[in-house]
Structure formats: C-alpha cells, structure tokens
PDB file of C-alpha atoms in Angstrom:
ATOM      1  CA  MET A  11      -7.948  13.681  -3.544  1.00  0.00           C
ATOM      2  CA  SER A  12      -7.243  16.065  -0.752  1.00  0.00           C
ATOM      3  CA  ARG A  13      -5.518  16.175   2.671  1.00  0.00           C
ATOM      4  CA  LYS A  14      -8.078  16.570   5.398  1.00  0.00           C
ATOM      5  CA  ALA A  15      -7.747  18.212   8.613  1.00  0.00           C
ATOM      6  CA  SER A  16      -7.661  14.855  10.662  1.00  0.00           C
ATOM      7  CA  ARG A  17      -4.429  13.874   9.532  1.00  0.00           C
ATOM      8  CA  LEU A  18      -2.153  11.082  11.216  1.00  0.00           C
ATOM      9  CA  THR A  19      -0.168  12.777  13.881  1.00  0.00           C
ATOM     10  CA  ARG A  20       3.544  12.882  12.900  1.00  0.00           C
ATOM     11  CA  THR A  21       4.414  10.583  16.123  1.00  0.00           C
ATOM     12  CA  GLU A  22       1.853   7.953  15.195  1.00  0.00           C
ATOM     13  CA  PRO A  23       3.704   4.942  14.116  1.00  0.00           C
ATOM     14  CA  THR A  24       3.075   3.130  10.918  1.00  0.00           C
ATOM     15  CA  LEU A  25       4.442  -0.382  10.597  1.00  0.00           C
ATOM     16  CA  PHE A  26       7.949  -0.156  12.207  1.00  0.00           C
ATOM     17  CA  ALA A  27       8.692   3.638  12.595  1.00  0.00           C
ATOM     18  CA  LYS A  28       7.312   6.983  12.964  1.00  0.00           C
ATOM     19  CA  PRO A  29       6.071   8.194   9.392  1.00  0.00           C
ATOM     20  CA  PHE A  30       7.820  11.034   7.603  1.00  0.00           C
ATOM     21  CA  HIS A  31       5.916  13.887   6.228  1.00  0.00           C
ATOM     22  CA  VAL A  32       6.148  15.700   2.931  1.00  0.00           C
ATOM     23  CA  SER A  33       5.005  19.263   3.249  1.00  0.00           C
ATOM     24  CA  ALA A  34       2.289  20.547   0.737  1.00  0.00           C
ATOM     25  CA  ARG A  35       4.721  23.124  -0.500  1.00  0.00           C
ATOM     26  CA  TRP A  36       7.128  20.356  -1.467  1.00  0.00           C
ATOM     27  CA  GLU A  37       4.536  18.105  -3.179  1.00  0.00           C
ATOM     28  CA  PRO A  38       4.509  19.867  -6.523  1.00  0.00           C
ATOM     29  CA  TRP A  39       8.269  19.502  -6.924  1.00  0.00           C
ATOM     30  CA  LEU A  40       8.643  16.035  -5.323  1.00  0.00           C
ATOM     31  CA  SER A  41       5.701  14.442  -7.141  1.00  0.00           C
ATOM     32  CA  PRO A  42       7.445  14.310 -10.550  1.00  0.00           C
ATOM     33  CA  VAL A  43      10.647  13.038  -9.143  1.00  0.00           C
ATOM     34  CA  ILE A  44       8.884  10.106  -7.264  1.00  0.00           C
ATOM     35  CA  GLY A  45       7.058   9.533 -10.502  1.00  0.00           C
ATOM     36  CA  LEU A  46      10.316   9.355 -12.435  1.00  0.00           C
ATOM     37  CA  ALA A  47      11.843   7.034  -9.875  1.00  0.00           C
ATOM     38  CA  THR A  48       8.738   4.902  -9.764  1.00  0.00           C
ATOM     39  CA  GLY A  49       9.156   4.540 -13.573  1.00  0.00           C
ATOM     40  CA  LEU A  50      12.817   3.640 -13.458  1.00  0.00           C
ATOM     41  CA  VAL A  51      12.512   1.101 -10.696  1.00  0.00           C
ATOM     42  CA  THR A  52       9.570  -0.446 -12.382  1.00  0.00           C
ATOM     43  CA  ASP A  53      11.245  -0.675 -15.729  1.00  0.00           C
ATOM     44  CA  ALA A  54      14.191  -2.375 -14.205  1.00  0.00           C
ATOM     45  CA  THR A  55      12.650  -4.656 -11.768  1.00  0.00           C
ATOM     46  CA  GLY A  56       8.810  -4.972 -12.470  1.00  0.00           C
ATOM     47  CA  VAL A  57       8.170  -3.782  -8.887  1.00  0.00           C
ATOM     48  CA  PHE A  58       6.061  -0.447  -8.457  1.00  0.00           C
ATOM     49  CA  VAL A  59       5.709  -0.339  -4.594  1.00  0.00           C
ATOM     50  CA  ILE A  60       8.906   1.423  -4.059  1.00  0.00           C
ATOM     51  CA  PRO A  61       9.129   4.541  -3.804  1.00  0.00           C
ATOM     52  CA  PRO A  62       5.519   5.584  -4.428  1.00  0.00           C
ATOM     53  CA  VAL A  63       4.026   3.783  -1.420  1.00  0.00           C
ATOM     54  CA  PRO A  64       6.222   5.540   1.399  1.00  0.00           C
ATOM     55  CA  TYR A  65       5.828   8.652  -0.639  1.00  0.00           C
ATOM     56  CA  ILE A  66       1.921   8.582  -0.942  1.00  0.00           C
ATOM     57  CA  GLN A  67       2.028   7.618   3.000  1.00  0.00           C
ATOM     58  CA  SER A  68       3.987  10.780   3.651  1.00  0.00           C
ATOM     59  CA  LEU A  69       1.147  12.863   2.084  1.00  0.00           C
ATOM     60  CA  ASP A  70      -0.955  12.340   5.251  1.00  0.00           C
ATOM     61  CA  PHE A  71      -4.047  11.207   3.297  1.00  0.00           C
ATOM     62  CA  GLU A  72      -7.064   9.910   5.028  1.00  0.00           C
ATOM     63  CA  ARG A  73      -7.747   6.194   4.895  1.00  0.00           C
ATOM     64  CA  ASP A  74     -10.057   6.317   1.791  1.00  0.00           C
ATOM     65  CA  ASP A  75      -7.930   8.831   0.073  1.00  0.00           C
ATOM     66  CA  LEU A  76      -4.807   6.848   0.671  1.00  0.00           C
ATOM     67  CA  VAL A  77      -6.263   3.620  -0.701  1.00  0.00           C
ATOM     68  CA  GLN A  78      -7.441   5.552  -3.786  1.00  0.00           C
ATOM     69  CA  ALA A  79      -4.041   7.264  -4.388  1.00  0.00           C
ATOM     70  CA  LEU A  80      -2.192   3.790  -3.952  1.00  0.00           C
ATOM     71  CA  GLY A  81      -4.843   2.055  -6.305  1.00  0.00           C
ATOM     72  CA  LEU A  82      -4.275   4.896  -8.686  1.00  0.00           C
ATOM     73  CA  SER A  83      -0.458   4.634  -8.705  1.00  0.00           C
ATOM     74  CA  PHE A  84      -0.603   0.736  -8.895  1.00  0.00           C
ATOM     75  CA  THR A  85      -3.049   1.016 -11.991  1.00  0.00           C
ATOM     76  CA  VAL A  86      -0.969   3.500 -13.892  1.00  0.00           C
ATOM     77  CA  SER A  87       2.200   1.530 -13.179  1.00  0.00           C
ATOM     78  CA  MET A  88       0.591  -1.702 -14.198  1.00  0.00           C
ATOM     79  CA  ILE A  89      -0.577  -0.082 -17.407  1.00  0.00           C
ATOM     80  CA  ALA A  90       2.780   1.234 -18.296  1.00  0.00           C
ATOM     81  CA  LEU A  91       4.337  -2.004 -17.410  1.00  0.00           C
ATOM     82  CA  ALA A  92       2.037  -3.923 -19.620  1.00  0.00           C
ATOM     83  CA  ILE A  93       2.408  -1.560 -22.599  1.00  0.00           C
ATOM     84  CA  GLU A  94       6.102  -2.044 -22.312  1.00  0.00           C
ATOM     85  CA  LEU A  95       6.051  -5.954 -21.997  1.00  0.00           C
ATOM     86  CA  PHE A  96       3.712  -5.933 -25.064  1.00  0.00           C
ATOM     87  CA  TRP A  97       5.857  -3.573 -26.907  1.00  0.00           C
ATOM     88  CA  HIS A  98       8.941  -5.601 -26.457  1.00  0.00           C
ATOM     89  CA  GLY A  99       7.184  -8.807 -27.127  1.00  0.00           C
ATOM     90  CA  ALA A 100       7.840 -10.083 -23.570  1.00  0.00           C
ATOM     91  CA  ALA A 101       4.193 -10.715 -22.520  1.00  0.00           C
ATOM     92  CA  PRO A 102       2.695 -13.953 -24.036  1.00  0.00           C
ATOM     93  CA  THR A 103      -0.587 -13.037 -25.705  1.00  0.00           C
ATOM     94  CA  GLY A 104      -2.006 -16.496 -24.801  1.00  0.00           C
ATOM     95  CA  SER A 105      -2.137 -15.301 -21.188  1.00  0.00           C
ATOM     96  CA  LEU A 106      -4.633 -12.493 -21.901  1.00  0.00           C
ATOM     97  CA  LEU A 107      -7.846 -14.599 -21.070  1.00  0.00           C
ATOM     98  CA  ALA A 108      -6.251 -15.778 -17.750  1.00  0.00           C
ATOM     99  CA  SER A 109      -5.192 -12.245 -16.755  1.00  0.00           C
ATOM    100  CA  THR A 110      -8.527 -10.731 -17.603  1.00  0.00           C
ATOM    101  CA  LEU A 111     -10.235 -13.467 -15.554  1.00  0.00           C
ATOM    102  CA  ALA A 112      -7.895 -12.777 -12.651  1.00  0.00           C
ATOM    103  CA  VAL A 113      -9.645  -9.303 -12.296  1.00  0.00           C
ATOM    104  CA  ILE A 114     -12.650 -10.947 -10.798  1.00  0.00           C
ATOM    105  CA  PRO A 115     -11.116 -12.003  -7.667  1.00  0.00           C
ATOM    106  CA  ALA A 116      -9.342  -8.692  -7.457  1.00  0.00           C
ATOM    107  CA  LEU A 117     -12.502  -6.906  -7.714  1.00  0.00           C
ATOM    108  CA  ILE A 118     -14.168  -9.131  -5.086  1.00  0.00           C
ATOM    109  CA  GLY A 119     -11.223  -8.604  -2.772  1.00  0.00           C
ATOM    110  CA  MET A 120     -11.520  -4.910  -3.355  1.00  0.00           C
ATOM    111  CA  ALA A 121     -15.092  -4.806  -2.269  1.00  0.00           C
ATOM    112  CA  VAL A 122     -14.360  -7.162   0.844  1.00  0.00           C
ATOM    113  CA  GLY A 123     -11.452  -4.701   1.729  1.00  0.00           C
ATOM    114  CA  GLN A 124     -13.721  -1.760   1.477  1.00  0.00           C
ATOM    115  CA  VAL A 125     -16.159  -3.164   3.890  1.00  0.00           C
ATOM    116  CA  ILE A 126     -13.326  -4.028   6.366  1.00  0.00           C
ATOM    117  CA  ARG A 127     -11.713  -0.486   5.903  1.00  0.00           C
ATOM    118  CA  THR A 128     -14.787   1.212   7.299  1.00  0.00           C
ATOM    119  CA  GLN A 129     -14.846  -1.184  10.224  1.00  0.00           C
ATOM    120  CA  ILE A 130     -11.206  -0.815  11.694  1.00  0.00           C
ATOM    121  CA  SER A 131      -9.349   1.944  13.122  1.00  0.00           C
ATOM    122  CA  ARG A 132      -7.058   4.081  10.774  1.00  0.00           C
ATOM    123  CA  LEU A 133      -3.982   2.969  12.491  1.00  0.00           C
ATOM    124  CA  LEU A 134      -4.814  -0.618  12.373  1.00  0.00           C
ATOM    125  CA  PHE A 135      -5.785  -0.232   8.649  1.00  0.00           C
ATOM    126  CA  ARG A 136      -2.390   1.306   7.882  1.00  0.00           C
ATOM    127  CA  ARG A 137      -0.556  -1.400   9.788  1.00  0.00           C
ATOM    128  CA  ILE A 138      -2.549  -4.331   7.920  1.00  0.00           C
ATOM    129  CA  LEU A 139      -1.958  -2.616   4.581  1.00  0.00           C
ATOM    130  CA  PHE A 140       1.705  -2.116   5.136  1.00  0.00           C
ATOM    131  CA  SER A 141       2.151  -5.693   6.548  1.00  0.00           C
ATOM    132  CA  PHE A 142       0.439  -7.050   3.441  1.00  0.00           C
ATOM    133  CA  LEU A 143       2.833  -5.071   1.259  1.00  0.00           C
ATOM    134  CA  LEU A 144       5.880  -6.006   3.303  1.00  0.00           C
ATOM    135  CA  LEU A 145       4.790  -9.825   2.791  1.00  0.00           C
ATOM    136  CA  LEU A 146       4.315  -9.150  -0.899  1.00  0.00           C
ATOM    137  CA  GLY A 147       7.831  -7.671  -1.149  1.00  0.00           C
ATOM    138  CA  LEU A 148       9.336 -10.504   0.856  1.00  0.00           C
ATOM    139  CA  GLU A 149       7.546 -13.244  -1.358  1.00  0.00           C
ATOM    140  CA  MET A 150       8.707 -11.434  -4.464  1.00  0.00           C
ATOM    141  CA  THR A 151      12.185 -11.274  -3.031  1.00  0.00           C
ATOM    142  CA  LEU A 152      12.320 -15.061  -2.141  1.00  0.00           C
ATOM    143  CA  ARG A 153      10.721 -16.001  -5.552  1.00  0.00           C
ATOM    144  CA  GLY A 154      13.635 -14.058  -7.198  1.00  0.00           C
ATOM    145  CA  LEU A 155      16.327 -15.782  -5.067  1.00  0.00           C
ATOM    146  CA  LEU A 156      14.924 -19.263  -5.360  1.00  0.00           C
TER     147      LEU A 156
END
C-alpha cells in the first residue's frame, strides 16, 4: 500500500473533526508503537479498533488502501486474539463451526461494501465507515455496561 498524490486535504473533516496527519518520516517510528499499543489494548479489552483506526486514517490512504489497511489490521488482531483465547482455554471449541460459518455473511458484506465503495465519494465513504465503527463501539460499550 502506498500513499497516493490525491490525499485528503488536512482540512477535510472526517466524522466529527479535522483529521490529524502523520508524516511519512514519522511512520517507521510510530507504527511499532501503535502496534504495541494495539496489542496491549486488545489483550486487556478484546477491542482492536483503538488505536489503529485513527492511526491508519492519519496516514492519508486512498479509499481502497484505507480499507485494505484496516482489514489487515483487524485480521491480524483477530488472529492474535483467537490464538490467545485458545492458548488460555477461554475459547469454547464447540463454537468453531458457528464461527466458521459466520465468515460467509462477512464475505458477502465485503463484496457489497466493495461495490458501494466505488459508487460514493471519498468523504461520504469515510463518514459512513467511521459512523459504523462508532456505532460498533457504542454497542460494545452498552453491552459491557448492561
């Protein structure tokens, strides 16, 4: 993945505020720190959205590269979390079939999302993506509180 010439402008809003930007010269130093922080947060909470989503957003990727980077981050985090759960005996092996079958609607959703992504503007795409991530975070918070 590479940063392309037609980046978001630094004044173009995301969901609620202007995006922050990470310079390409800071990226090699900051990426391992974000990776470590992501691992610690995921280990403690099972949530793997913060800090990688804001960080990846700050890299000014194009729409398709943004989705690919987020997908890669989520996949690696999920695999690491699954390994840890199985390692500590916290994942019931009886749910493996159901979990495997749940991949089917996820793949369908990815295909539909890819079609939609090509039909809408970059700004609208980012707002929709981050709105859904916000809703997911709120749902997880509410579920934890109730």
